[in-house]
Amino acid sequence: MKELLEQFLIETRELVQSAAEDLLALEASPGDVEAVNRVFRAFHTLKGSVGLFDYPPWFALLHAAEDGLSAARTGTVPADANLIDVSLETLDATARWADSIEKTGQLPGGATAEAGALAERYRHLLTPGPKARGADAAVLPGWALQLVDASADFGGKPSTAVRYRPRDDCFFTGDDPLGLVRKVPGLLAVSVAPAAPWRSGEEFDAFACNLDITLLTAAPREEAEAVFRLVGDQVTVVDMPGGTRAAMAEPAVTPASGAVAAAILAEQVRVLAAMNGSDTDAGRLEASARAAANALLSVGQDGDARRCERMLGRGSDALREVIESVLAGGPMGPSPTEASEPTEQSQPLGGDAVRTLRVDAARLDALLALIGELVIARNAFGHLTTRAEAGESAGTLIRAIREADTNIGRLSITLHRSVMSLRLTPLSQVFRRFARLVREAARALGKNVVLHIEGEDTEADRGIVESLFEPLLHVVRNALDHGLEDAATRRRGGKPEAGHIRIEASQDGDSVVVTVSDDGRGIDPAFLRRRAVERGLRSTEAVAAMDDDAVTDLIFAPGFSTAEVIGALSGRGVGMDAVRAAAERMGGRVSVESRIGRGTVVRLHLPRTIALTRVMVVRASGESYGVAMDAIVEVVRKPRAGIHAVAGGNATVLRDQTVPVVRLVDLLGHEGVSLATQEALLLIVRAAEGTIALEVDRFEERIDAIIRPPSGLVRSVLGVAGTTLLGDGRVLLVLDPASILASAPSVGRQTWEGR
Amino acid sequence: MAVVRQTDAEPGAPIRLEGVCPVEDAETLAALILDDPNAPVNWTACTRMHTAVYQVLLRMRPTVLGPCGDPFVDAWLTPLGPE
C-alpha cells in the first residue's frame, strides 16, 4: 500500500508539472489544439490515479476539471484565460494535497471546501448564464449524508463517517467486520447493506462477505481509524463538519449536483407527484428512477443514485421522497466551523521529496573497479604526451593514441552499462498497482474479471518503469471497458463467464516486451473501417485497400475512439493514441493483434535501458543533423536518373519497391539549393506509414551518443527527438523522421498517394 | 452450536439462535432457512452475533421474533424482517 502511494505521489507531481507547462504553452499560443489535448490527458490520468485511492473531494474536483477540459477539446467552451486560471489553481491544489498526503496520509483541512469551490468554477464555465447558487459547495459523499439523515443523535457536532467494505474472503481470514464496528466509540448511526446486489438464483455462499458497512461516530477521526487500522485498505474515513442538520439541508440548493442535475431531479419530483401515488404506470416510474439515478451518477453522487434505483420496487411515493431528500440534503457549503478551522494548508508542506535508490553493494564495488581502470587508462595519455615531446614519429604515436582511445571507449561503455544497471527496477512495481485497479474497475462495470500477472520480475530502467504505468493503464482500461463482454454475452458465446486479462512482461534481447491480452470480443476491422471513414481519418477507398492488421492499427490514430458510449473508465477518445505517443517517447513501440470473438493482444516493446544510441550524422543545406541508426533501414546512392517525378513528388525504385523520395531540406523548410550531383544520397528510413527515402547532401560520421530529450526552446521544434554533443563541442539536433513526416502532411500525403 | 431447531419440528416452527453465534453458524442457519423459508427466526437468546450470521438474515430476510439478545444488533441493526 505504501509503495503504491509513493508511486502515486511521484507520478502526480510529474503530471502536475507537465500539465502546468502545457497550460502555460496554451496561454502563450491560444488555440493550440495539441496543448489542450495534452492538458486533458494529464488531468484524465490524474483523475484515474486519484480514483485508486479514496480522496472523494479530490476525485470530484478532477472529474469536474476533466469535464471542463473535455468541453474545451471539442470547442464547446473556449480554452481561454478563465479555464487556464482555474486549471492552474487546480494543479496547485493537487500538488499541495499530494504533499499533505505524503506527510500525514490525508488531505489537509479545508481541502473539501476548496475542491468544491474549484469544481463549481469548472461547472460555471460549462453553464454560462445565471450563476448557480451556493457556489462554494463542498462535496461530501452521498453515503455519509445518508448516515446523517439516519442518525437520531446527530447533534450538529463535527463527526466522523466511516465506510467499511470488507473483502469477500474476510470471514476466512477470521475477520468479524461488525465485531470491529462494535469497538467504535461514540457511535451515532450504523447501516449495513449489500455491497453488490444479491444475485438471485445463485446458490447463496454464506461465507462470502458482501456487505457495505457505513457508520457515523462522534469520535474524532484518529480514534475511528485506530479501530480499523488492520483493515485500513477496506475503509474510507470522511470528516463530517459540524453544523445543524437544517444547515446541511438548506432547501433546493444542490451545488454539487450542478444546475442541470438539480433540474432533472426536480422534474422527476414533478412527474412522480403527478402520478399521485398510483403505481400502475411501472414504465414511467422506472424512467423516472433511471433519469434521477443517471443525473446523480453524472455528478458523482453514486450512493444517492443507487438509493434511487433501490426505490424502484417501492412505488412512486418512496422514490419521490428519496429524490426530494437528495435535493434538500445535498452536499453543503462550507459551514462556519469548517471555515474557522485552523487552515493547515497555509503551513509549508512537503518540500522536495527525497528520491532514493537502493543499490546492491556488489554493483557499487564493480563500479569502483571500473573507475580505477579508467584512471589508469587516462594515465596512458600523460605517457603519450611525454613520448610526443621526445619527438617520437607520428606513425607510432597514432597507433598508441588509437589504442588508448579504444581502451577508454570500451571502459566508458562498460561504465555506462553498469550505471544503467543500478537503475534497473523490477516491473512488479507497476504491475502490482493493477491488482486493485482491475478489481475495482471490474466491480464498477459489473464484470467478472480474473487478472493474471506474469514476469513481474523482469527489470527495466527506472525511468521506463515509472513512465510505463500511464500507457499500461489506458490499455488495461480499454481491455476492461471495451474488450471484455458482460457475463451474459460471454455465456452466449460459449466462453467462461469470468473474463481474463493477462499482463505479462519478458525480456527480449535489449528490450522489454509488456503484453496485455484479454479474451474478450476482439476488434472488428469492419467496424474500424466504418469508424475511420466517419471520423474523416481515412477515405473509403483507403480503408478498403488496407489489410485487417493495418486497420486494427488505426486504434492508435489520434482522435480515434471506438467506444459507442462514454464509459466511466475510458472511451473519451484518449487512450490508445496516448499509448503510442508514450511508447515512442520511451523509445519503444506498440502493436496490436486481435481476432474477433477471441480477444485482443497489445504489445509494448520498450527499451530495457536508456541506452547509448548510434546516430548517423548527415548534412543538409550546410547544417549537420543526426538521425538515430535504428530508424535507418539502409543508406543508398542512387543515380539521379533513377529518381522519377511522379504525381505530387519524387519516387525511386528500390529492390522492386517504389519508395517516395523527400529532400530533408524541404522537410525542414529550408531554402535549399538543389545540388547538381550525379548521385543522390538517400537514407531509407522507417516512418509510420512505411519506408521513405530522405535525400541528404552528405553523410558524415557515426557516433555513439546519449540523446537528451528536447528541453527549453528545442522542445517546441517539431520533429526533434533530442540533442547530443559532438566531439568538437557543437550541439547536434537529432531528428525524428517519422514525426517530421507526420507534421508535413503536404509532403507526406502527396508522396503516399503517389505510391 | 448455537442454531437450534427441533428435528421433528413442524414446518413454520421457529429457528432459535442461542448464546454466541460464531461464523460457522452462518451456513447452518442458511441451510435451515432454505429448508423452510417460512420459518421465523427467534434471536432473543442470541448474545453475540457474528457478521456472517447477520449477513444470512440480511440476505434471506426471514421473519425475526422479538428483540435481538445481542445489544449491539438490537441498538443499531434493527429492524430486520421480510422485505
PDB file of N, CA and C in Angstrom, chain A residues 230-260:
ATOM      1  N   LEU A 230      -6.228  -2.421  10.981  1.00  0.00           N
ATOM      2  CA  LEU A 230      -5.802  -3.650  10.325  1.00  0.00           C
ATOM      3  C   LEU A 230      -6.508  -3.869   8.984  1.00  0.00           C
ATOM      4  N   VAL A 231      -7.576  -3.166   8.778  1.00  0.00           N
ATOM      5  CA  VAL A 231      -8.294  -3.310   7.505  1.00  0.00           C
ATOM      6  C   VAL A 231      -8.349  -1.962   6.798  1.00  0.00           C
ATOM      7  N   GLY A 232      -7.288  -1.187   7.024  1.00  0.00           N
ATOM      8  CA  GLY A 232      -7.263   0.187   6.513  1.00  0.00           C
ATOM      9  C   GLY A 232      -7.532   0.283   5.025  1.00  0.00           C
ATOM     10  N   ASP A 233      -7.149  -0.767   4.283  1.00  0.00           N
ATOM     11  CA  ASP A 233      -7.338  -0.711   2.829  1.00  0.00           C
ATOM     12  C   ASP A 233      -8.800  -0.837   2.444  1.00  0.00           C
ATOM     13  N   GLN A 234      -9.636  -1.277   3.388  1.00  0.00           N
ATOM     14  CA  GLN A 234     -11.038  -1.510   3.037  1.00  0.00           C
ATOM     15  C   GLN A 234     -11.942  -0.411   3.598  1.00  0.00           C
ATOM     16  N   VAL A 235     -11.304   0.616   4.131  1.00  0.00           N
ATOM     17  CA  VAL A 235     -12.071   1.612   4.875  1.00  0.00           C
ATOM     18  C   VAL A 235     -11.871   3.005   4.279  1.00  0.00           C
ATOM     19  N   THR A 236     -12.928   3.763   4.223  1.00  0.00           N
ATOM     20  CA  THR A 236     -12.857   5.173   3.846  1.00  0.00           C
ATOM     21  C   THR A 236     -13.320   5.985   5.047  1.00  0.00           C
ATOM     22  N   VAL A 237     -12.573   6.984   5.397  1.00  0.00           N
ATOM     23  CA  VAL A 237     -12.976   7.813   6.525  1.00  0.00           C
ATOM     24  C   VAL A 237     -13.181   9.236   6.023  1.00  0.00           C
ATOM     25  N   VAL A 238     -14.283   9.823   6.392  1.00  0.00           N
ATOM     26  CA  VAL A 238     -14.580  11.182   5.962  1.00  0.00           C
ATOM     27  C   VAL A 238     -14.880  12.029   7.188  1.00  0.00           C
ATOM     28  N   ASP A 239     -14.272  13.190   7.255  1.00  0.00           N
ATOM     29  CA  ASP A 239     -14.597  14.122   8.340  1.00  0.00           C
ATOM     30  C   ASP A 239     -15.889  14.823   8.007  1.00  0.00           C
ATOM     31  N   MET A 240     -16.823  14.769   8.938  1.00  0.00           N
ATOM     32  CA  MET A 240     -18.081  15.484   8.727  1.00  0.00           C
ATOM     33  C   MET A 240     -18.006  16.774   9.511  1.00  0.00           C
ATOM     34  N   PRO A 241     -18.085  17.880   8.813  1.00  0.00           N
ATOM     35  CA  PRO A 241     -18.039  19.139   9.548  1.00  0.00           C
ATOM     36  C   PRO A 241     -19.297  19.277  10.390  1.00  0.00           C
ATOM     37  N   GLY A 242     -19.233  20.152  11.345  1.00  0.00           N
ATOM     38  CA  GLY A 242     -20.398  20.342  12.205  1.00  0.00           C
ATOM     39  C   GLY A 242     -21.469  21.152  11.499  1.00  0.00           C
ATOM     40  N   GLY A 243     -22.375  21.696  12.283  1.00  0.00           N
ATOM     41  CA  GLY A 243     -23.483  22.452  11.689  1.00  0.00           C
ATOM     42  C   GLY A 243     -24.753  21.679  11.927  1.00  0.00           C
ATOM     43  N   THR A 244     -25.832  22.397  12.021  1.00  0.00           N
ATOM     44  CA  THR A 244     -27.085  21.709  12.276  1.00  0.00           C
ATOM     45  C   THR A 244     -27.512  20.986  11.022  1.00  0.00           C
ATOM     46  N   ARG A 245     -28.383  20.008  11.238  1.00  0.00           N
ATOM     47  CA  ARG A 245     -28.824  19.272  10.084  1.00  0.00           C
ATOM     48  C   ARG A 245     -29.594  20.199   9.141  1.00  0.00           C
ATOM     49  N   ALA A 246     -30.282  21.149   9.758  1.00  0.00           N
ATOM     50  CA  ALA A 246     -31.051  22.086   8.936  1.00  0.00           C
ATOM     51  C   ALA A 246     -30.114  22.853   7.999  1.00  0.00           C
ATOM     52  N   ALA A 247     -28.939  23.216   8.544  1.00  0.00           N
ATOM     53  CA  ALA A 247     -27.997  23.971   7.719  1.00  0.00           C
ATOM     54  C   ALA A 247     -27.504  23.108   6.569  1.00  0.00           C
ATOM     55  N   MET A 248     -27.310  21.819   6.872  1.00  0.00           N
ATOM     56  CA  MET A 248     -26.846  20.931   5.811  1.00  0.00           C
ATOM     57  C   MET A 248     -27.923  20.782   4.755  1.00  0.00           C
ATOM     58  N   ALA A 249     -29.154  20.789   5.248  1.00  0.00           N
ATOM     59  CA  ALA A 249     -30.258  20.530   4.332  1.00  0.00           C
ATOM     60  C   ALA A 249     -30.883  21.813   3.842  1.00  0.00           C
ATOM     61  N   GLU A 250     -30.081  22.786   3.550  1.00  0.00           N
ATOM     62  CA  GLU A 250     -30.598  24.033   3.012  1.00  0.00           C
ATOM     63  C   GLU A 250     -31.398  23.718   1.757  1.00  0.00           C
ATOM     64  N   PRO A 251     -32.655  24.113   1.732  1.00  0.00           N
ATOM     65  CA  PRO A 251     -33.523  23.579   0.693  1.00  0.00           C
ATOM     66  C   PRO A 251     -33.128  24.035  -0.701  1.00  0.00           C
ATOM     67  N   ALA A 252     -33.359  23.144  -1.604  1.00  0.00           N
ATOM     68  CA  ALA A 252     -33.291  23.427  -3.028  1.00  0.00           C
ATOM     69  C   ALA A 252     -31.918  23.841  -3.541  1.00  0.00           C
ATOM     70  N   VAL A 253     -30.921  23.809  -2.701  1.00  0.00           N
ATOM     71  CA  VAL A 253     -29.590  24.120  -3.207  1.00  0.00           C
ATOM     72  C   VAL A 253     -28.812  22.822  -3.326  1.00  0.00           C
ATOM     73  N   THR A 254     -28.447  22.459  -4.501  1.00  0.00           N
ATOM     74  CA  THR A 254     -27.657  21.248  -4.680  1.00  0.00           C
ATOM     75  C   THR A 254     -26.431  21.622  -5.467  1.00  0.00           C
ATOM     76  N   PRO A 255     -25.543  22.319  -4.800  1.00  0.00           N
ATOM     77  CA  PRO A 255     -24.414  22.852  -5.543  1.00  0.00           C
ATOM     78  C   PRO A 255     -23.622  21.752  -6.235  1.00  0.00           C
ATOM     79  N   ALA A 256     -23.457  20.642  -5.525  1.00  0.00           N
ATOM     80  CA  ALA A 256     -22.590  19.632  -6.113  1.00  0.00           C
ATOM     81  C   ALA A 256     -23.236  18.994  -7.327  1.00  0.00           C
ATOM     82  N   SER A 257     -24.527  18.994  -7.350  1.00  0.00           N
ATOM     83  CA  SER A 257     -25.184  18.333  -8.470  1.00  0.00           C
ATOM     84  C   SER A 257     -25.118  19.177  -9.721  1.00  0.00           C
ATOM     85  N   GLY A 258     -24.875  20.441  -9.544  1.00  0.00           N
ATOM     86  CA  GLY A 258     -24.892  21.300 -10.712  1.00  0.00           C
ATOM     87  C   GLY A 258     -26.323  21.590 -11.087  1.00  0.00           C
ATOM     88  N   ALA A 259     -26.481  22.692 -11.791  1.00  0.00           N
ATOM     89  CA  ALA A 259     -27.837  23.144 -12.098  1.00  0.00           C
ATOM     90  C   ALA A 259     -28.605  22.111 -12.920  1.00  0.00           C
ATOM     91  N   VAL A 260     -27.903  21.466 -13.848  1.00  0.00           N
ATOM     92  CA  VAL A 260     -28.588  20.551 -14.748  1.00  0.00           C
ATOM     93  C   VAL A 260     -29.166  19.362 -13.987  1.00  0.00           C
TER      94      VAL A 260
END
